[in-house]
C-alpha cells in the first residue's frame, strides 16, 4: 500500500515534468504555422528560443512554488553570488504574489541549489528534443556526466547560467504573467494545503536496500511465520524487492482469489505493489523471481555471490554469500526501465520449461 502511494507520487512528478515538456514540444512544433522563421545554425531558432524561455520560466516558478527547502545552514557559504541574490528576490516577489502563503525562505544559496537540481530533468529533455529537431550536434563535454552539466546544458540551449536573468529581460510582461500564474486556482489550493503537488528536485524510485551478508536474509526468513496459519513457519519465504514485504509463497494457506482465480501470495502482491509486475527474492533458493501478470514469469540469477564469484541457486554449496552491487544495479535498471516483462519473454523463448510453470501459484 505504501509503495502504491509512493508510485502514485512518482507518477505525479513525472506527469508534471512531462506536461511542461509537452507544452513546449507542442508550442515549438505549431509555432512555424503562425510565423515564418529562419534557422541560423544555432541549436534553437529565434521563435523556438522565445517559446523555450517562456516554458522554462514557467517551470522555474513551478519549482520555486514547490520548494521544500530545508534550511539547516550546514554547508552554506557566507558569500552570496549574484544568482543567489537574484533568485531570492524572485522568491520574495512570489511570496508577495501569493499573499504570503509561501514558506519563508531566506537563504538564496538553498533556493539556487534547489532550482538548479530541480530544473535539470527538464533541461536534459529539452536538449534532446532540440537536438533531434534541429540536428545541432551536442558538444562532446555534454556527453560526460560531470559537475558542469548544468553549465553545458545552458550553453547548448542558449540559456544564461543565472536563470533568473530571463525574468529581467521583459520584467513588466513577466511580472504580470507570474501574478496570473500565482492566482491560478489549483496553485492556490496547493498553497492552502488542499491538494498535493510535486516537489522538485525529484528522486528516482529504488528497490529496497539489501544486506551485504546473505545470512541476514536467511535469519530474517527463518524468523518469518505465515501470517495466515497462526505462527507456522513458511516453507517458501519470499521477499518483495520493491517494498520489502516478506510473503509466504507457494502455499495454499496464503492463496487468495484474484479476478475469480486462485493465486499465490506473490501474484496477489504484484497487483497491489507494481501493477502486476513483481521482483522477488526466494530466500531459501537464493533465486530472483520475476512475475508479470498471472501467467508469465522467470527465474533470474540472484545478486549474491560467493568468494569465487559464483551464485548458489538452491543454496546447495552453502558457502558464505555477499551482495554484488553490480548485479543488483542491473536488476534495478531492468525495473526502472520497465523491462521486466521483456526479460521474461526472452527467458521463456530460450527455455520452454518456463512456459509450463504455473506462475500464478507462487
Ligand atoms: C557572514 O555574513 C554576515 C553578514 O551577512 C557577517 O556579519 C558575518 O561576519 C559573516 N561571517 C563570516 C564567517 O564571514
Ligand atoms: C548573469 O550572467 C551574465 C553572464 O552569463 C552576466 O552578464 C549578467 O550580468 C548576470 N546577471 C545577473 C543579474 O546576475
Ligand atoms: C525474530 O523475531 C523476534 C520476535 O518476533 C525478534 O525479537 C527478533 O529480533 C527477530 N530476529 C531477527 C533476526 O529478525
Ligand atoms: C529451464 O528452466 C528450468 C526451470 O528454471 C531449469 O530447471 C532448467 O535448468 C532450464 N534449462 C536450461 C537449458 O537452462
Short mmCIF file of C-alpha atoms and ligand atoms in Angstrom, two decimals:
data_model
loop_
_atom_site.label_atom_id
_atom_site.label_comp_id
_atom_site.label_asym_id
_atom_site.label_seq_id
_atom_site.Cartn_x
_atom_site.Cartn_y
_atom_site.Cartn_z
CA UNK A 1 0.00 0.00 0.00
CA UNK A 2 2.77 2.34 0.98
CA UNK A 3 4.55 1.51 -2.22
CA UNK A 4 1.42 2.10 -4.26
CA UNK A 5 1.22 5.59 -2.81
CA UNK A 6 4.88 6.19 -3.47
CA UNK A 7 4.34 5.01 -7.01
CA UNK A 8 1.43 7.40 -7.47
CA UNK A 9 3.51 10.25 -6.14
CA UNK A 10 6.35 9.45 -8.51
CA UNK A 11 3.96 9.27 -11.42
CA UNK A 12 2.55 12.66 -10.47
CA UNK A 13 6.03 14.13 -10.52
CA UNK A 14 6.76 12.62 -13.91
CA UNK A 15 3.47 13.88 -15.25
CA UNK A 16 4.21 17.45 -14.17
CA UNK A 17 7.65 17.46 -15.76
CA UNK A 18 6.11 15.84 -18.80
CA UNK A 19 3.32 18.41 -19.04
CA UNK A 20 5.77 21.29 -19.09
CA UNK A 21 7.87 19.45 -21.60
CA UNK A 22 4.90 18.50 -23.79
CA UNK A 23 3.62 22.05 -23.70
CA UNK A 24 6.96 23.12 -25.04
CA UNK A 25 7.01 20.45 -27.76
CA UNK A 26 3.51 21.46 -28.88
CA UNK A 27 4.32 25.14 -28.91
CA UNK A 28 7.55 24.71 -30.80
CA UNK A 29 6.03 22.40 -33.40
CA UNK A 30 2.94 24.51 -34.01
CA UNK A 31 4.65 27.90 -33.93
CA UNK A 32 6.05 27.83 -37.50
CA UNK A 33 2.46 27.56 -38.77
CA UNK A 34 1.90 31.10 -37.46
CA UNK A 35 5.27 32.68 -38.13
CA UNK A 36 7.97 32.14 -40.70
CA UNK A 37 11.32 31.69 -39.06
CA UNK A 38 14.92 31.29 -40.08
CA UNK A 39 17.36 28.78 -38.70
CA UNK A 40 20.81 30.22 -38.36
CA UNK A 41 22.72 27.13 -37.27
CA UNK A 42 22.32 27.52 -33.53
CA UNK A 43 20.55 24.73 -31.68
CA UNK A 44 17.42 26.88 -31.35
CA UNK A 45 15.72 29.13 -33.90
CA UNK A 46 14.57 32.56 -32.77
CA UNK A 47 10.92 31.63 -32.32
CA UNK A 48 11.83 28.40 -30.55
CA UNK A 49 14.12 30.32 -28.25
CA UNK A 50 11.33 32.62 -27.07
CA UNK A 51 8.95 29.74 -26.51
CA UNK A 52 11.65 27.77 -24.74
CA UNK A 53 12.41 30.71 -22.47
CA UNK A 54 8.74 31.12 -21.65
CA UNK A 55 8.21 27.46 -20.73
CA UNK A 56 11.47 27.45 -18.78
CA UNK A 57 10.31 30.45 -16.76
CA UNK A 58 7.00 28.74 -16.04
CA UNK A 59 8.91 25.68 -14.83
CA UNK A 60 11.18 27.82 -12.64
CA UNK A 61 8.12 29.33 -10.96
CA UNK A 62 6.71 25.82 -10.50
CA UNK A 63 9.94 24.72 -8.85
CA UNK A 64 10.13 27.74 -6.56
CA UNK A 65 6.48 27.45 -5.53
CA UNK A 66 7.01 23.84 -4.50
CA UNK A 67 10.47 24.23 -2.98
CA UNK A 68 10.63 22.26 0.23
CA UNK A 69 13.96 23.72 1.14
CA UNK A 70 15.40 22.60 4.44
CA UNK A 71 17.36 25.49 5.82
CA UNK A 72 19.94 23.92 8.03
CA UNK A 73 22.75 26.26 7.14
CA UNK A 74 25.24 23.41 7.43
CA UNK A 75 27.09 23.64 4.17
CA UNK A 76 26.08 27.15 3.30
CA UNK A 77 28.71 29.57 2.17
CA UNK A 78 28.51 33.07 3.52
CA UNK A 79 29.25 34.97 0.36
CA UNK A 80 26.17 35.35 -1.81
CA UNK A 81 26.65 35.16 -5.55
CA UNK A 82 24.63 37.27 -7.97
CA UNK A 83 22.48 34.26 -8.83
CA UNK A 84 21.62 33.66 -5.20
CA UNK A 85 20.62 37.24 -4.60
CA UNK A 86 18.54 37.25 -7.80
CA UNK A 87 16.69 34.03 -7.00
CA UNK A 88 15.93 35.28 -3.51
CA UNK A 89 14.46 38.47 -4.96
CA UNK A 90 12.32 36.41 -7.31
CA UNK A 91 11.18 34.24 -4.42
CA UNK A 92 10.22 37.30 -2.39
CA UNK A 93 8.17 38.51 -5.33
CA UNK A 94 6.39 35.14 -5.37
CA UNK A 95 5.68 35.48 -1.65
CA UNK A 96 4.12 38.83 -2.39
CA UNK A 97 2.02 37.47 -5.28
CA UNK A 98 0.70 34.54 -3.25
CA UNK A 99 -0.25 36.73 -0.33
CA UNK A 100 2.50 35.31 1.87
CA UNK A 101 1.12 31.78 1.64
CA UNK A 102 4.61 30.55 0.81
CA UNK A 103 7.04 29.27 3.38
CA UNK A 104 9.56 31.90 4.34
CA UNK A 105 12.98 31.05 2.96
CA UNK A 106 15.79 33.48 3.48
CA UNK A 107 18.70 31.55 2.03
CA UNK A 108 19.35 32.36 -1.60
CA UNK A 109 22.02 29.68 -1.58
CA UNK A 110 19.48 26.94 -0.80
CA UNK A 111 16.96 28.28 -3.29
CA UNK A 112 19.53 28.43 -6.06
CA UNK A 113 20.79 24.92 -5.28
CA UNK A 114 17.23 23.61 -5.28
CA UNK A 115 16.36 25.37 -8.51
CA UNK A 116 19.40 24.03 -10.32
CA UNK A 117 18.71 20.47 -9.20
CA UNK A 118 15.00 20.78 -9.97
CA UNK A 119 15.35 22.05 -13.49
CA UNK A 120 17.97 19.57 -14.70
CA UNK A 121 15.50 16.88 -15.92
CA UNK A 122 13.65 19.50 -17.95
CA UNK A 123 16.89 20.84 -19.45
CA UNK A 124 18.02 17.34 -20.40
CA UNK A 125 14.69 16.55 -22.12
CA UNK A 126 14.80 19.89 -23.90
CA UNK A 127 18.36 19.42 -25.12
CA UNK A 128 17.44 16.03 -26.60
CA UNK A 129 14.30 17.47 -28.17
CA UNK A 130 16.07 20.37 -29.86
CA UNK A 131 18.96 18.14 -30.86
CA UNK A 132 16.61 15.86 -32.80
CA UNK A 133 14.51 18.74 -34.06
CA UNK A 134 17.31 20.91 -35.40
CA UNK A 135 20.17 18.42 -35.73
CA UNK A 136 22.75 20.59 -33.97
CA UNK A 137 25.30 18.15 -32.51
CA UNK A 138 25.85 18.24 -28.78
CA UNK A 139 29.32 19.37 -27.72
CA UNK A 140 31.41 16.44 -26.53
CA UNK A 141 31.69 17.84 -22.98
CA UNK A 142 27.98 17.32 -22.58
CA UNK A 143 28.24 13.55 -23.00
CA UNK A 144 30.35 13.03 -19.90
CA UNK A 145 28.33 13.42 -16.76
CA UNK A 146 30.23 15.81 -14.58
CA UNK A 147 29.66 18.70 -12.25
CA UNK A 148 29.41 21.19 -15.09
CA UNK A 149 26.45 19.50 -16.78
CA UNK A 150 24.23 22.41 -15.83
CA UNK A 151 26.51 24.97 -17.49
CA UNK A 152 26.94 22.84 -20.63
CA UNK A 153 23.20 22.35 -20.96
CA UNK A 154 22.52 26.05 -20.51
CA UNK A 155 25.08 26.92 -23.11
CA UNK A 156 23.72 24.36 -25.61
CA UNK A 157 20.20 25.68 -25.06
CA UNK A 158 21.22 29.36 -25.25
CA UNK A 159 20.13 29.94 -21.68
CA UNK A 160 22.01 32.29 -19.34
CA UNK A 161 23.65 30.40 -16.46
CA UNK A 162 21.98 32.69 -13.98
CA UNK A 163 18.49 31.64 -14.97
CA UNK A 164 16.73 34.48 -13.20
CA UNK A 165 18.11 36.84 -15.85
CA UNK A 166 15.32 35.52 -18.06
CA UNK A 167 12.83 37.32 -15.88
CA UNK A 168 14.66 40.61 -16.06
CA UNK A 169 14.63 40.90 -19.84
CA UNK A 170 10.90 41.57 -20.06
CA UNK A 171 10.14 42.22 -16.46
CA UNK A 172 6.82 44.05 -17.00
CA UNK A 173 5.29 41.24 -19.02
CA UNK A 174 6.83 38.62 -16.77
CA UNK A 175 5.57 40.14 -13.54
CA UNK A 176 2.04 40.19 -14.91
CA UNK A 177 2.41 36.57 -16.02
CA UNK A 178 3.78 35.47 -12.66
CA UNK A 179 0.92 37.18 -10.89
CA UNK A 180 -1.59 35.36 -13.05
CA UNK A 181 0.17 32.01 -12.50
CA UNK A 182 0.15 32.58 -8.75
CA UNK A 183 -3.55 33.35 -8.69
CA UNK A 184 -4.39 30.13 -10.54
CA UNK A 185 -6.95 28.16 -8.56
CA UNK A 186 -5.00 24.93 -8.39
CA UNK A 187 -1.89 26.78 -7.25
CA UNK A 188 -3.92 28.45 -4.51
CA UNK A 189 -5.37 25.13 -3.40
CA UNK A 190 -1.87 23.69 -3.18
CA UNK A 191 -0.62 26.63 -1.12
CA UNK A 192 -3.56 26.23 1.22
CA UNK A 193 -2.64 22.59 1.67
CA UNK A 194 -5.79 21.34 -0.05
CA UNK A 195 -4.02 19.32 -2.72
CA UNK A 196 -0.71 17.59 -3.23
CA UNK A 197 1.88 18.79 -5.64
CA UNK A 198 5.10 17.61 -6.98
CA UNK A 199 8.18 18.99 -5.38
CA UNK A 200 11.46 19.43 -7.16
CA UNK A 201 14.16 18.12 -7.27
CA UNK A 202 12.79 14.66 -7.81
CA UNK A 203 14.27 11.44 -6.52
CA UNK A 204 14.07 8.28 -8.57
CA UNK A 205 12.49 5.10 -7.29
CA UNK A 206 14.74 2.44 -5.86
CA UNK A 207 14.46 -1.18 -4.93
CA UNK A 208 14.92 -1.92 -1.21
CA UNK A 209 18.37 -1.96 0.35
CA UNK A 210 19.71 -5.48 0.70
CA UNK A 211 22.15 -6.57 3.44
CA UNK A 212 25.69 -7.38 2.41
CA UNK A 213 25.67 -10.76 4.18
CA UNK A 214 23.13 -13.25 2.85
CA UNK A 215 22.83 -14.97 6.22
CA UNK A 216 20.96 -11.88 7.48
CA UNK A 217 18.22 -12.64 4.98
CA UNK A 218 18.20 -16.32 5.92
CA UNK A 219 17.76 -15.37 9.58
CA UNK A 220 15.01 -12.94 8.72
CA UNK A 221 13.24 -15.61 6.66
CA UNK A 222 13.56 -18.34 9.28
CA UNK A 223 12.01 -15.96 11.79
CA UNK A 224 9.10 -15.31 9.45
CA UNK A 225 5.91 -17.22 10.03
CA UNK A 226 2.94 -17.42 7.71
CA UNK A 227 0.57 -14.56 8.53
CA UNK A 228 -2.48 -16.74 7.87
CA UNK A 229 -1.80 -20.00 9.65
CA UNK A 230 -1.22 -18.97 13.23
CA UNK A 231 2.55 -18.91 13.63
CA UNK A 232 3.52 -21.83 11.35
CA UNK A 233 6.83 -21.32 9.61
CA UNK A 234 6.55 -20.53 5.93
CA UNK A 235 8.10 -23.11 3.60
CA UNK A 236 8.92 -20.66 0.85
CA UNK A 237 9.51 -17.23 2.39
CA UNK A 238 9.84 -14.75 -0.45
CA UNK A 239 10.96 -11.15 -0.19
CA UNK A 240 9.43 -8.46 -2.39
CA UNK A 241 12.37 -6.37 -3.60
CA UNK A 242 10.13 -3.42 -4.36
CA UNK A 243 8.62 -2.82 -0.91
CA UNK A 244 10.44 -5.26 1.39
CA UNK A 245 7.43 -7.33 2.46
CA UNK A 246 8.13 -10.99 3.25
CA UNK A 247 5.50 -13.27 1.74
CA UNK A 248 4.51 -16.89 2.21
CA UNK A 249 4.78 -18.15 -1.35
CA UNK A 250 3.81 -21.48 -2.94
CA UNK A 251 1.36 -22.41 -0.25
CA UNK A 252 -2.38 -22.98 -0.02
CA UNK A 253 -2.65 -21.06 3.24
CA UNK A 254 -1.87 -17.76 1.54
CA UNK A 255 -3.78 -18.29 -1.68
CA UNK A 256 -6.29 -15.59 -2.47
CA UNK A 257 -8.81 -15.06 -5.19
CA UNK A 258 -7.98 -12.57 -7.88
CA UNK A 259 -10.45 -11.92 -10.68
CA UNK A 260 -12.10 -15.29 -9.99
CA UNK A 261 -8.89 -17.33 -9.94
CA UNK A 262 -6.87 -18.71 -7.05
CA UNK A 263 -3.43 -17.14 -6.95
CA UNK A 264 -0.46 -17.42 -4.62
CA UNK A 265 0.82 -14.69 -2.32
CA UNK A 266 3.39 -13.35 -4.80
CA UNK A 267 0.99 -12.92 -7.70
CA UNK A 268 -1.59 -11.32 -5.42
CA UNK A 269 1.08 -8.99 -4.06
CA UNK A 270 2.13 -7.80 -7.53
CA UNK A 271 -1.38 -6.47 -8.09
CA UNK A 272 -1.17 -4.13 -5.11
CA UNK A 273 2.53 -3.37 -5.44
CA UNK A 274 3.62 -2.80 -9.02
CA UNK A 275 0.56 -3.13 -11.29
CA UNK A 276 1.04 -6.83 -11.91
CA UNK A 277 4.82 -6.80 -12.27
CA UNK A 278 6.93 -8.13 -9.43
CA UNK A 279 10.53 -8.75 -8.43
CA UNK A 280 11.11 -11.17 -5.58
CA UNK A 281 13.93 -12.95 -3.83
CA UNK A 282 13.10 -16.54 -2.93
CA UNK A 283 15.21 -16.65 0.17
CA UNK A 284 15.63 -20.43 0.66
CA UNK A 285 16.52 -20.92 -3.02
CA UNK A 286 18.63 -17.78 -3.31
CA UNK A 287 16.94 -17.06 -6.58
CA UNK A 288 15.30 -13.97 -8.03
CA UNK A 289 11.78 -14.34 -9.38
CA UNK A 290 10.24 -12.04 -11.98
CA UNK A 291 6.47 -12.10 -12.41
CA UNK A 292 4.27 -10.33 -14.92
CA UNK A 293 0.54 -10.79 -14.93
CA UNK A 294 -0.89 -14.12 -13.84
CA UNK A 295 0.73 -16.32 -16.42
CA UNK A 296 4.25 -15.10 -17.05
CA UNK A 297 7.38 -15.45 -15.00
CA UNK A 298 11.01 -16.50 -14.96
CA UNK A 299 13.89 -17.01 -12.60
CA UNK A 300 16.88 -14.71 -12.63
CA UNK A 301 20.35 -15.06 -11.09
CA UNK A 302 20.50 -13.58 -7.57
CA UNK A 303 22.70 -10.57 -6.74
CA UNK A 304 24.61 -12.67 -4.17
CA UNK A 305 27.97 -14.30 -4.93
CA UNK A 306 30.43 -16.47 -3.03
CA UNK A 307 34.15 -15.77 -2.78
CA UNK A 308 34.70 -17.41 -6.18
CA UNK A 309 32.25 -15.01 -7.80
CA UNK A 310 29.58 -17.66 -8.34
CA UNK A 311 25.90 -17.71 -7.48
CA UNK A 312 24.49 -20.57 -5.44
CA UNK A 313 20.93 -21.07 -6.69
CA UNK A 314 19.27 -23.62 -4.44
CA UNK A 315 21.88 -22.96 -1.71
CA UNK A 316 23.49 -26.36 -2.39
CA UNK A 317 27.12 -25.46 -1.78
CA UNK A 318 26.45 -23.35 1.28
CA UNK A 319 29.45 -21.02 1.02
CA UNK A 320 29.06 -17.55 2.55
CA UNK A 321 27.38 -15.20 0.09
CA UNK A 322 27.80 -11.48 -0.25
CA UNK A 323 25.85 -8.82 -2.12
CA UNK A 324 27.22 -7.99 -5.56
CA UNK A 325 26.30 -4.35 -6.09
CA UNK A 326 26.84 -4.53 -9.86
CA UNK A 327 24.35 -7.37 -10.26
CA UNK A 328 21.83 -5.67 -8.05
CA UNK A 329 22.20 -2.49 -10.08
CA UNK A 330 21.44 -4.48 -13.22
CA UNK A 331 18.21 -5.79 -11.70
CA UNK A 332 17.33 -2.29 -10.52
CA UNK A 333 17.88 -0.98 -14.04
CA UNK A 334 15.61 -3.64 -15.57
CA UNK A 335 12.92 -2.50 -13.18
CA UNK A 336 13.41 1.23 -13.72
CA UNK A 337 13.35 0.81 -17.48
CA UNK A 338 10.15 -1.27 -17.35
CA UNK A 339 12.00 -4.20 -18.90
CA UNK A 340 10.88 -7.00 -16.56
CA UNK A 341 8.14 -8.23 -18.91
CA UNK A 342 10.54 -8.21 -21.85
CA UNK A 343 13.14 -10.10 -19.82
CA UNK A 344 10.54 -12.76 -19.00
CA UNK A 345 9.69 -13.01 -22.70
CA UNK A 346 13.34 -13.62 -23.64
CA UNK A 347 13.77 -16.20 -20.88
CA UNK A 348 10.65 -18.11 -21.94
CA UNK A 349 11.75 -18.13 -25.56
CA UNK A 350 15.11 -19.58 -24.56
CA UNK A 351 13.72 -22.20 -22.19
CA UNK A 352 10.38 -23.86 -22.95
CA UNK A 353 10.23 -25.39 -19.45
CA UNK A 354 9.43 -21.93 -18.11
CA UNK A 355 6.27 -21.72 -20.22
CA UNK A 356 4.76 -24.72 -18.45
CA UNK A 357 5.16 -23.42 -14.90
CA UNK A 358 2.03 -22.26 -13.07
CA UNK A 359 3.44 -18.90 -12.08
CA UNK A 360 0.20 -17.70 -10.54
CA UNK A 361 0.56 -20.28 -7.75
CA UNK A 362 3.83 -18.81 -6.49
C1 LIG B 1 28.70 36.26 7.23
O1 LIG B 1 27.95 37.40 6.79
C2 LIG B 1 27.46 38.22 7.84
C3 LIG B 1 26.68 39.36 7.24
O2 LIG B 1 25.76 38.88 6.29
C4 LIG B 1 28.63 38.74 8.67
O3 LIG B 1 28.13 39.51 9.79
C5 LIG B 1 29.46 37.59 9.21
O4 LIG B 1 30.59 38.07 9.90
C6 LIG B 1 29.91 36.68 8.05
N1 LIG B 1 30.62 35.51 8.55
C7 LIG B 1 31.77 35.07 8.07
C8 LIG B 1 32.33 33.85 8.69
O5 LIG B 1 32.33 35.63 7.16
C1 LIG B 2 24.02 36.86 -15.47
O1 LIG B 2 25.07 36.29 -16.21
C2 LIG B 2 25.50 37.04 -17.30
C3 LIG B 2 26.56 36.25 -17.99
O2 LIG B 2 26.22 34.90 -18.06
C4 LIG B 2 26.01 38.39 -16.83
O3 LIG B 2 26.40 39.17 -17.93
C5 LIG B 2 24.92 39.11 -16.05
O4 LIG B 2 25.43 40.31 -15.50
C6 LIG B 2 24.40 38.24 -14.94
N1 LIG B 2 23.28 38.93 -14.34
C7 LIG B 2 22.90 38.77 -13.09
C8 LIG B 2 21.73 39.61 -12.65
O5 LIG B 2 23.44 38.02 -12.32
C1 LIG B 3 12.92 -12.72 15.34
O1 LIG B 3 11.68 -12.40 15.96
C2 LIG B 3 11.78 -11.97 17.28
C3 LIG B 3 10.40 -11.75 17.86
O2 LIG B 3 9.39 -11.92 16.92
C4 LIG B 3 12.63 -10.71 17.34
O3 LIG B 3 12.81 -10.31 18.68
C5 LIG B 3 13.99 -10.97 16.71
O4 LIG B 3 14.74 -9.77 16.66
C6 LIG B 3 13.83 -11.49 15.31
N1 LIG B 3 15.13 -11.87 14.75
C7 LIG B 3 15.52 -11.49 13.53
C8 LIG B 3 16.85 -11.96 13.10
O5 LIG B 3 14.79 -10.82 12.78
C1 LIG B 4 14.99 -24.20 -17.86
O1 LIG B 4 14.34 -23.74 -16.70
C2 LIG B 4 14.21 -24.71 -15.68
C3 LIG B 4 13.40 -24.10 -14.55
O2 LIG B 4 14.02 -22.98 -14.01
C4 LIG B 4 15.60 -25.13 -15.21
O3 LIG B 4 15.48 -26.13 -14.21
C5 LIG B 4 16.40 -25.65 -16.39
O4 LIG B 4 17.72 -25.91 -16.00
C6 LIG B 4 16.41 -24.62 -17.53
N1 LIG B 4 17.02 -25.21 -18.70
C7 LIG B 4 18.04 -24.61 -19.34
C8 LIG B 4 18.55 -25.31 -20.54
O5 LIG B 4 18.51 -23.55 -18.95
#
